[in-house]
mmCIF file of C-alpha atoms in Angstrom:
data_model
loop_
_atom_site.group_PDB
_atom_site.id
_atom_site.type_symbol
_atom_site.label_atom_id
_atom_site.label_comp_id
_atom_site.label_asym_id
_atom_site.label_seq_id
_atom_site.Cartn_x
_atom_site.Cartn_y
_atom_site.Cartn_z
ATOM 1 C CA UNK A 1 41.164 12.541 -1.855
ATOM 2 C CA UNK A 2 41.328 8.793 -1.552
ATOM 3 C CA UNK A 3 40.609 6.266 -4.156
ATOM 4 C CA UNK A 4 37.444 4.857 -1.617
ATOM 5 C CA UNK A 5 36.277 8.265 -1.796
ATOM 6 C CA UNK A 6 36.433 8.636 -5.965
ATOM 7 C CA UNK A 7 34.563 5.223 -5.627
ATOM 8 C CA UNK A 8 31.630 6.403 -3.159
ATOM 9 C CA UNK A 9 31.233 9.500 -5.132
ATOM 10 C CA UNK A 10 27.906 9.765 -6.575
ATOM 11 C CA UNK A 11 27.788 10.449 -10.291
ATOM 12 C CA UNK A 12 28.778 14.360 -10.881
ATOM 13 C CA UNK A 13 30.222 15.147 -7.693
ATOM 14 C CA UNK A 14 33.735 15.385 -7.169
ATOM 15 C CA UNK A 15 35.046 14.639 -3.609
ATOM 16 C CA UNK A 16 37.917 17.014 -4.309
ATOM 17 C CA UNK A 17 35.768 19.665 -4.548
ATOM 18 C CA UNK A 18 33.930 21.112 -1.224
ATOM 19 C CA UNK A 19 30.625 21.102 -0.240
ATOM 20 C CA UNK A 20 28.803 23.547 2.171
ATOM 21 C CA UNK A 21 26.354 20.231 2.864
ATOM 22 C CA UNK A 22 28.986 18.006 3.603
ATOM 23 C CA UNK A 23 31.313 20.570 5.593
ATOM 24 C CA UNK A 24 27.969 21.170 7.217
ATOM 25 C CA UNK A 25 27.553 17.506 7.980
ATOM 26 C CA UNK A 26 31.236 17.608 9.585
ATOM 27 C CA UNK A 27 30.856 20.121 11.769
ATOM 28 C CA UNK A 28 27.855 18.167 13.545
ATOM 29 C CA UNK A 29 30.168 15.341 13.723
ATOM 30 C CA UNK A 30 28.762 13.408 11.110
ATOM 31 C CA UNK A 31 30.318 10.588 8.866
ATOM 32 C CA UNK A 32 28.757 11.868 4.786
ATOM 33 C CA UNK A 33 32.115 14.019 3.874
ATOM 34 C CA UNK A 34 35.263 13.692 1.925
ATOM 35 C CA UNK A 35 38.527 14.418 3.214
ATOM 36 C CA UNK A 36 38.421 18.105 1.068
ATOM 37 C CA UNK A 37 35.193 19.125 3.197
ATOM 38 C CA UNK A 38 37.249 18.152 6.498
ATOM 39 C CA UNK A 39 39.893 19.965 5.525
ATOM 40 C CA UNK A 40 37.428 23.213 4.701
ATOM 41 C CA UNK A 41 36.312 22.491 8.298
ATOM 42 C CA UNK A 42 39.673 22.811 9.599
ATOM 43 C CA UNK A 43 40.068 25.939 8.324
ATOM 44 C CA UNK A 44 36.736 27.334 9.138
ATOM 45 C CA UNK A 45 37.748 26.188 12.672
ATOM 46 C CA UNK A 46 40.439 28.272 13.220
ATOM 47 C CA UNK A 47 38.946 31.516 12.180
ATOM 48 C CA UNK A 48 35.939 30.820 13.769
ATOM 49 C CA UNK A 49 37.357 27.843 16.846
ATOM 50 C CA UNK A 50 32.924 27.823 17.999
ATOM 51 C CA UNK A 51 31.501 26.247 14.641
ATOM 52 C CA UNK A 52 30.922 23.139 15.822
ATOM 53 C CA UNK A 53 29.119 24.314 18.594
ATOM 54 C CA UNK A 54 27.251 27.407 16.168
ATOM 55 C CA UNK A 55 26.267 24.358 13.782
ATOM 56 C CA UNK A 56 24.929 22.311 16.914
ATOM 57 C CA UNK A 57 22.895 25.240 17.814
ATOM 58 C CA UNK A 58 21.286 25.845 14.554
ATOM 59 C CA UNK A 59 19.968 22.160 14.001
ATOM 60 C CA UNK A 60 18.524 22.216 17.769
ATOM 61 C CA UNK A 61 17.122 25.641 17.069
ATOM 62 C CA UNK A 62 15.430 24.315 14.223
ATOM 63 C CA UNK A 63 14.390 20.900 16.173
ATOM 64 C CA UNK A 64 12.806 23.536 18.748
ATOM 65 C CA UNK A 65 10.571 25.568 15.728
ATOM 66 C CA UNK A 66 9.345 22.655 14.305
ATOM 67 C CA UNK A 67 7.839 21.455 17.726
ATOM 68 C CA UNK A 68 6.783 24.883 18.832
ATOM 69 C CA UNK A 69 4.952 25.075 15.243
ATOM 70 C CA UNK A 70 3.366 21.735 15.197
ATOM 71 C CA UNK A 71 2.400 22.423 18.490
ATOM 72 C CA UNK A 72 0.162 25.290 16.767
ATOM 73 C CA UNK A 73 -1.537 22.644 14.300
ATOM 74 C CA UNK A 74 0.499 23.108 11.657
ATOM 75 C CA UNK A 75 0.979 19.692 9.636
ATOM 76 C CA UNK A 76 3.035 20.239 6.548
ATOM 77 C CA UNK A 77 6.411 21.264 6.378
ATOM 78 C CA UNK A 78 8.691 22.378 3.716
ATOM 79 C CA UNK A 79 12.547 22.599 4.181
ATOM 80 C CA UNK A 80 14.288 23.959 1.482
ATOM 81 C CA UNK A 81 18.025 23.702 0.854
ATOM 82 C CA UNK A 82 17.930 20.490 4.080
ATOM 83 C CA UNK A 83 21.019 19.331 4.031
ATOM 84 C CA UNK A 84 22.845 15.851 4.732
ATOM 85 C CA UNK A 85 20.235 14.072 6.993
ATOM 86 C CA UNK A 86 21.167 13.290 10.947
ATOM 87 C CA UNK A 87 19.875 12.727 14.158
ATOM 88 C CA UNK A 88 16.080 14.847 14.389
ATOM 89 C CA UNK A 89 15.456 15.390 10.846
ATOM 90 C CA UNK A 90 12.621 17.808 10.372
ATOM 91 C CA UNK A 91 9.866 14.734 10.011
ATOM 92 C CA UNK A 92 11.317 12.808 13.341
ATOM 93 C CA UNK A 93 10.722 16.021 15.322
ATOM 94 C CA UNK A 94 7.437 16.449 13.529
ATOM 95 C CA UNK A 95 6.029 13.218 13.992
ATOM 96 C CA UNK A 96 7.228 13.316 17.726
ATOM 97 C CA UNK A 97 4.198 16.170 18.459
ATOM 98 C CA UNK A 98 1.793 14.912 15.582
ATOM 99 C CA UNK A 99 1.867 11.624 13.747
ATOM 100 C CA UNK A 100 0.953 11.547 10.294
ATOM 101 C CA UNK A 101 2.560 15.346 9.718
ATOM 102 C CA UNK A 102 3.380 15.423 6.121
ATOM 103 C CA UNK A 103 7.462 17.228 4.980
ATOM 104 C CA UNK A 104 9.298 17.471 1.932
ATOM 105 C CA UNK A 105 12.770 17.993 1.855
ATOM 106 C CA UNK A 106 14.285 20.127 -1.032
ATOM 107 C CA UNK A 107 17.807 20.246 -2.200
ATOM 108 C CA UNK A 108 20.074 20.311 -5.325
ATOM 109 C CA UNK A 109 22.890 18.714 -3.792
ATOM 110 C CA UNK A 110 23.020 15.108 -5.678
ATOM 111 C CA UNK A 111 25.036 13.063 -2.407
ATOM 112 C CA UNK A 112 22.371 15.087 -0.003
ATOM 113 C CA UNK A 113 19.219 13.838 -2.351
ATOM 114 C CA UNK A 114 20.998 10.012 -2.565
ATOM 115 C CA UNK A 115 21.441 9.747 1.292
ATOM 116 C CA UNK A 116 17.799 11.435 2.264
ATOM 117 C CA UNK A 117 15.630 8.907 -0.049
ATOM 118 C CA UNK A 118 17.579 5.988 1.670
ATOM 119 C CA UNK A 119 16.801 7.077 4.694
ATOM 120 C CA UNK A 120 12.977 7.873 3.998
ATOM 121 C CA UNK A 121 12.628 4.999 1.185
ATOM 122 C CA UNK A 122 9.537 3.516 3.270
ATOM 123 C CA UNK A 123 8.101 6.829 4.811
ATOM 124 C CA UNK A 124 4.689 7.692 3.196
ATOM 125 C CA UNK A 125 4.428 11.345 5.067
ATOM 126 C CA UNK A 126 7.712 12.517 3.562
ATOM 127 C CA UNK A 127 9.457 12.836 0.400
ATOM 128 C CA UNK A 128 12.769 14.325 -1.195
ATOM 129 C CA UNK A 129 12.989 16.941 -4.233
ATOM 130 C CA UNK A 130 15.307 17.717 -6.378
ATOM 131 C CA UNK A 131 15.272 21.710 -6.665
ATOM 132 C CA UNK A 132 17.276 25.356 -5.856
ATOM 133 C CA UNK A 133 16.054 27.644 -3.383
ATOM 134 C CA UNK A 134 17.026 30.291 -5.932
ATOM 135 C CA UNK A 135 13.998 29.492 -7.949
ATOM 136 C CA UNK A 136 11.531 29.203 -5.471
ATOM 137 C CA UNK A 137 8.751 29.035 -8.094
ATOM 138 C CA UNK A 138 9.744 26.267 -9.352
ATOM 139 C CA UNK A 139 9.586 24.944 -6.468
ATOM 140 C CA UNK A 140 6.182 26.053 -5.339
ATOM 141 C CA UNK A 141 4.895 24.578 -8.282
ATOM 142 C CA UNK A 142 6.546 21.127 -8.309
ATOM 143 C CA UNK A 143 4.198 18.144 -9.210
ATOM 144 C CA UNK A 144 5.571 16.531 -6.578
ATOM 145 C CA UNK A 145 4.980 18.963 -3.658
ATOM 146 C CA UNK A 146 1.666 19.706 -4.871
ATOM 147 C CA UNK A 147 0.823 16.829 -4.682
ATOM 148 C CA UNK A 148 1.981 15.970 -1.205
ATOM 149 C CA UNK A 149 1.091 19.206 -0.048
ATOM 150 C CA UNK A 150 -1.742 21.466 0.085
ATOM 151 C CA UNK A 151 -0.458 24.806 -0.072
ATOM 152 C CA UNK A 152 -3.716 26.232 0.724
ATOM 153 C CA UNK A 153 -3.325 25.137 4.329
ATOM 154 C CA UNK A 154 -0.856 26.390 6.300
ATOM 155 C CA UNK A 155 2.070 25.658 6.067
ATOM 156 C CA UNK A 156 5.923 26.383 7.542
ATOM 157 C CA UNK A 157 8.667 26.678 5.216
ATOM 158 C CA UNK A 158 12.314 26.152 6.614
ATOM 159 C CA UNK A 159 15.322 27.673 5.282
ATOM 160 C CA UNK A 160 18.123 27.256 7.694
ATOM 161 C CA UNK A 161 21.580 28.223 7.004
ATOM 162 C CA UNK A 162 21.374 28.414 3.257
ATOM 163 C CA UNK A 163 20.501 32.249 2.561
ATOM 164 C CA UNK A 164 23.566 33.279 3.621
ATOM 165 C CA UNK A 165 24.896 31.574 -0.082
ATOM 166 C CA UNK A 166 23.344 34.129 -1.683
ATOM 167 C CA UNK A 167 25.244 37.492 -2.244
ATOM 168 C CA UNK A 168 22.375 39.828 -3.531
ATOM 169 C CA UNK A 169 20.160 40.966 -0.706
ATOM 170 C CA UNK A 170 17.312 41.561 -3.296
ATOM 171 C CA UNK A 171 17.602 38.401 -4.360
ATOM 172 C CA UNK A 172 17.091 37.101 -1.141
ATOM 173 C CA UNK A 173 14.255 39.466 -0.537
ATOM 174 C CA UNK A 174 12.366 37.989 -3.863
ATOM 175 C CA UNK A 175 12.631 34.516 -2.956
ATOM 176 C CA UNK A 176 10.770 35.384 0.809
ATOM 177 C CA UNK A 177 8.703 37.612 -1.304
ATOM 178 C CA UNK A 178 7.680 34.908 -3.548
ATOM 179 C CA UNK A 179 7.583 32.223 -0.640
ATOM 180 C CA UNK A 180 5.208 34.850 1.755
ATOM 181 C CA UNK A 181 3.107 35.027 -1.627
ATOM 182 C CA UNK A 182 1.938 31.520 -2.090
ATOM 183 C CA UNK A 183 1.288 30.417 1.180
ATOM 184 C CA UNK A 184 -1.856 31.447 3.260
ATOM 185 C CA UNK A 185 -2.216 32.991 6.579
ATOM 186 C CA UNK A 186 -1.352 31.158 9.054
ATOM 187 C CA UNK A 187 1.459 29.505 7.790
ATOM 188 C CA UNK A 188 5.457 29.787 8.801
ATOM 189 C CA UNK A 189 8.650 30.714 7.480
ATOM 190 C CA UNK A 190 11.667 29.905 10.009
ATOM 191 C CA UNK A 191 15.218 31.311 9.020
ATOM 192 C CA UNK A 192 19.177 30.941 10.154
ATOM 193 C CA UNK A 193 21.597 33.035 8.676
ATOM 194 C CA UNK A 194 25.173 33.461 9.786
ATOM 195 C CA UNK A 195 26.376 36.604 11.128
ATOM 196 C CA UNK A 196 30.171 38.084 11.927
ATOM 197 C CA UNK A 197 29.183 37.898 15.428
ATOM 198 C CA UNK A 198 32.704 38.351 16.973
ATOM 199 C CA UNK A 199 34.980 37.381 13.748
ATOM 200 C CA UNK A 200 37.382 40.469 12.638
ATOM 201 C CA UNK A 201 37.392 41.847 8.917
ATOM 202 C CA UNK A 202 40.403 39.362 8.419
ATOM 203 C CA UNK A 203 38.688 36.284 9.763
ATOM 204 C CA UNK A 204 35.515 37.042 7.810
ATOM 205 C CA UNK A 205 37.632 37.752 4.149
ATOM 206 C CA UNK A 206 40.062 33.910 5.368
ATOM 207 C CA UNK A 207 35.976 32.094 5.777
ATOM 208 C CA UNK A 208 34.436 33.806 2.609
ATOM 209 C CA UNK A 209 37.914 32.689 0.416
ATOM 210 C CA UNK A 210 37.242 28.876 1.874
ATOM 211 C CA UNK A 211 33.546 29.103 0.854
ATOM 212 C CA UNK A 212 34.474 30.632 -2.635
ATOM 213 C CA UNK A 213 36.430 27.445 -3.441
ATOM 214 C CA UNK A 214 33.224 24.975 -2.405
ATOM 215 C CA UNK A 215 30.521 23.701 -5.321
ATOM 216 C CA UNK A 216 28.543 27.221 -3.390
ATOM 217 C CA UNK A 217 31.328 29.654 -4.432
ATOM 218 C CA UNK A 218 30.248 32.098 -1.715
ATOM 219 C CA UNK A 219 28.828 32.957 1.835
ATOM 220 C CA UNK A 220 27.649 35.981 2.818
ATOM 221 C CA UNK A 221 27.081 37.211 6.744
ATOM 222 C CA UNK A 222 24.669 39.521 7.252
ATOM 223 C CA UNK A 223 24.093 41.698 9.718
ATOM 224 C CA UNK A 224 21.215 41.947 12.848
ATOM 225 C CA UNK A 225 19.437 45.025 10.405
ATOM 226 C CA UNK A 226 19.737 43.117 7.437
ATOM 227 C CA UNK A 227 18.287 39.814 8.697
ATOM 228 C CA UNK A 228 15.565 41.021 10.503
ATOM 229 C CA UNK A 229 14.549 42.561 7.457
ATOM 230 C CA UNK A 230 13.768 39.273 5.920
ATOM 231 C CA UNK A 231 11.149 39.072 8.117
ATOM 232 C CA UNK A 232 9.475 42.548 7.087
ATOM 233 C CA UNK A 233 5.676 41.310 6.309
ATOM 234 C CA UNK A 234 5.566 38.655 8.755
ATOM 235 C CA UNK A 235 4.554 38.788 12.727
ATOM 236 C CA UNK A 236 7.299 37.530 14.736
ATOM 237 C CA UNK A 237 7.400 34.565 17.087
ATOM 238 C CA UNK A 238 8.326 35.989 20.583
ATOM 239 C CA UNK A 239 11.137 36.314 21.253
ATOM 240 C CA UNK A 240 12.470 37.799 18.014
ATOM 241 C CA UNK A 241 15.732 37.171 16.019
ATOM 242 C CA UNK A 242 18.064 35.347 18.782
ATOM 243 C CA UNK A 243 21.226 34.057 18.240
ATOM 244 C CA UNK A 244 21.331 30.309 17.995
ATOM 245 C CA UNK A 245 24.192 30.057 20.301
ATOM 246 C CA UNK A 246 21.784 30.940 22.969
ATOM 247 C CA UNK A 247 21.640 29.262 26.262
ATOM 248 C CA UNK A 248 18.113 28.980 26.504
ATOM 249 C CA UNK A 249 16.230 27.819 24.060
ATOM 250 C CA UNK A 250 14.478 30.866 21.725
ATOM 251 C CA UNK A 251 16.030 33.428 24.887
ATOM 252 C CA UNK A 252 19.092 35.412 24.224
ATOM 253 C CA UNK A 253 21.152 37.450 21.578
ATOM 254 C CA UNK A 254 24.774 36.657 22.937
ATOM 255 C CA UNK A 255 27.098 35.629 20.001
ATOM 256 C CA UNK A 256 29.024 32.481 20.722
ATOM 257 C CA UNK A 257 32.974 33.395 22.329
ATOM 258 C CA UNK A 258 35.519 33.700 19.257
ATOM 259 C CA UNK A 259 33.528 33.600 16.239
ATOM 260 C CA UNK A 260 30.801 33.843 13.747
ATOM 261 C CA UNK A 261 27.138 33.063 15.089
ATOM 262 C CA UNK A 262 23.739 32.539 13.337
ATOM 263 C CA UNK A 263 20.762 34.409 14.169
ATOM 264 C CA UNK A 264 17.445 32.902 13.848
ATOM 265 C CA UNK A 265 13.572 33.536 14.155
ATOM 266 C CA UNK A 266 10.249 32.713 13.085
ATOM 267 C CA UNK A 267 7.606 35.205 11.309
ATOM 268 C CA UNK A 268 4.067 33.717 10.635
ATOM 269 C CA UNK A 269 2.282 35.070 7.911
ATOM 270 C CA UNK A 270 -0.561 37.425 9.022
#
């Protein structure tokens, strides 16, 4: 850690600690990370030498669900546990199909939450929130979002890459539960969640052990079975749960060569 870094830390976050945003950030070859989240990357990279190219996948999967749900008339979005903002944030891609589309971003990480309302400071359709995917009610009921959103239309929730930080399957089946509850038909949830894909039981213990020592603590892969029954309750966008990694855009199920991969779909709420 250098002393530049101790001096662009935001108040409570240490730069000598981790973060699954920042590493995150890295990985897409951005610029918002500390020298511990590089090195974290570096080791991530040699068990798993395609996350770059998994990470790259995910945000252009996501760029591609946005438009192909905007594209239905859907025009408010809510992306939960967003991450360090970068090139076709959720509202760019948004706006690009239907002008005026209104998103709120919602995370808990205090350097992703300082960076995101620079960026949006004079951007009426969207706003940041403070809050923890693992209390989605809290959530669903912030002042905020209620009153930037009308969750009586539809709407398409987001959470990419981030369930995979929670160990409990049940718990991860509560907060879709709870999510699926309060939104009405017609509306979306899209989801990325890492998978072994190729990695060995070594590889996958080495990546868990660098995650355990980030502000997370944890990640969890999942497999095919297991993710695609997050989706139980919801009618799925053709053509399914696809790996990310895929050549075509939502066409394939090929984990990347010599690593991990993230599957990904969207359900829409019958």
């Amino acid at each position: 850690m250098t002393v530049t870094e101790q001096e662009h830390a935001p108040a409570g976050v240490d730069p000598a600690v981790p973060s699954v945003a920042r590493i995150y950030d890295y990985l897409l070859g951005g610029k918002d990370n500390f020298a511990s989240d590089r090195e974290a990357a570096a080791q991530i990279l040699r068990l798993s030498p395609n996350a770059k190219e998994v990470a790259r996948a995910n945000r252009a999967f996501m760029g591609r669900a946005v438009r192909a749900i905007a594209r239905k008339g859907v025009r408010q979005f809510l992306d939960i546990g967003t991450g360090l903002p970068t090139q076709e944030n959720v509202h760019q891609v948004a706006a690009q199909v239907a002008p005026g589309t209104r998103v709120v971003y919602v995370d808990n990480d205090p350097i992703v939450l300082v960076h995101a309302r620079a960026l949006l400071a004079e951007t009426a359709d969207t706003i940041v929130v403070e809050g923890d995917m693992r209390e989605p009610k809290a959530i669903l009921t912030h002042p905020e979002i209620l009153q930037h959103l009308d969750l009586r239309r539809p709407t398409a929730v987001l959470l990419m890459a981030v369930l995979h930080f929670i160990p409990d399957d049940d718990q991860v089946r509560d907060i879709l539960r709870i999510v699926r509850e309060a939104l009405p038909s017609g509306s979306y949830l899209v989801i990325s969640h890492v998978t072994e894909g190729r990695l060995d039981g070594r590889a996958v213990g080495a990546g868990r052990e660098v995650y355990r020592r980030t502000s997370t603590g944890n990640v969890t892969p999942r497999s095919r079975e297991v993710i695609a029954g997050f989706f139980d309750g919801l009618e799925m966008v053709e053509p399914g749960l696809v790996s990310a990694t895929a050549e075509d855009a939502l066409d394939a199920s090929v984990a990347g060569p010599g690593g991990a991969d993230v599957l990904c779909g969207i359900g829409r709420i019958p």
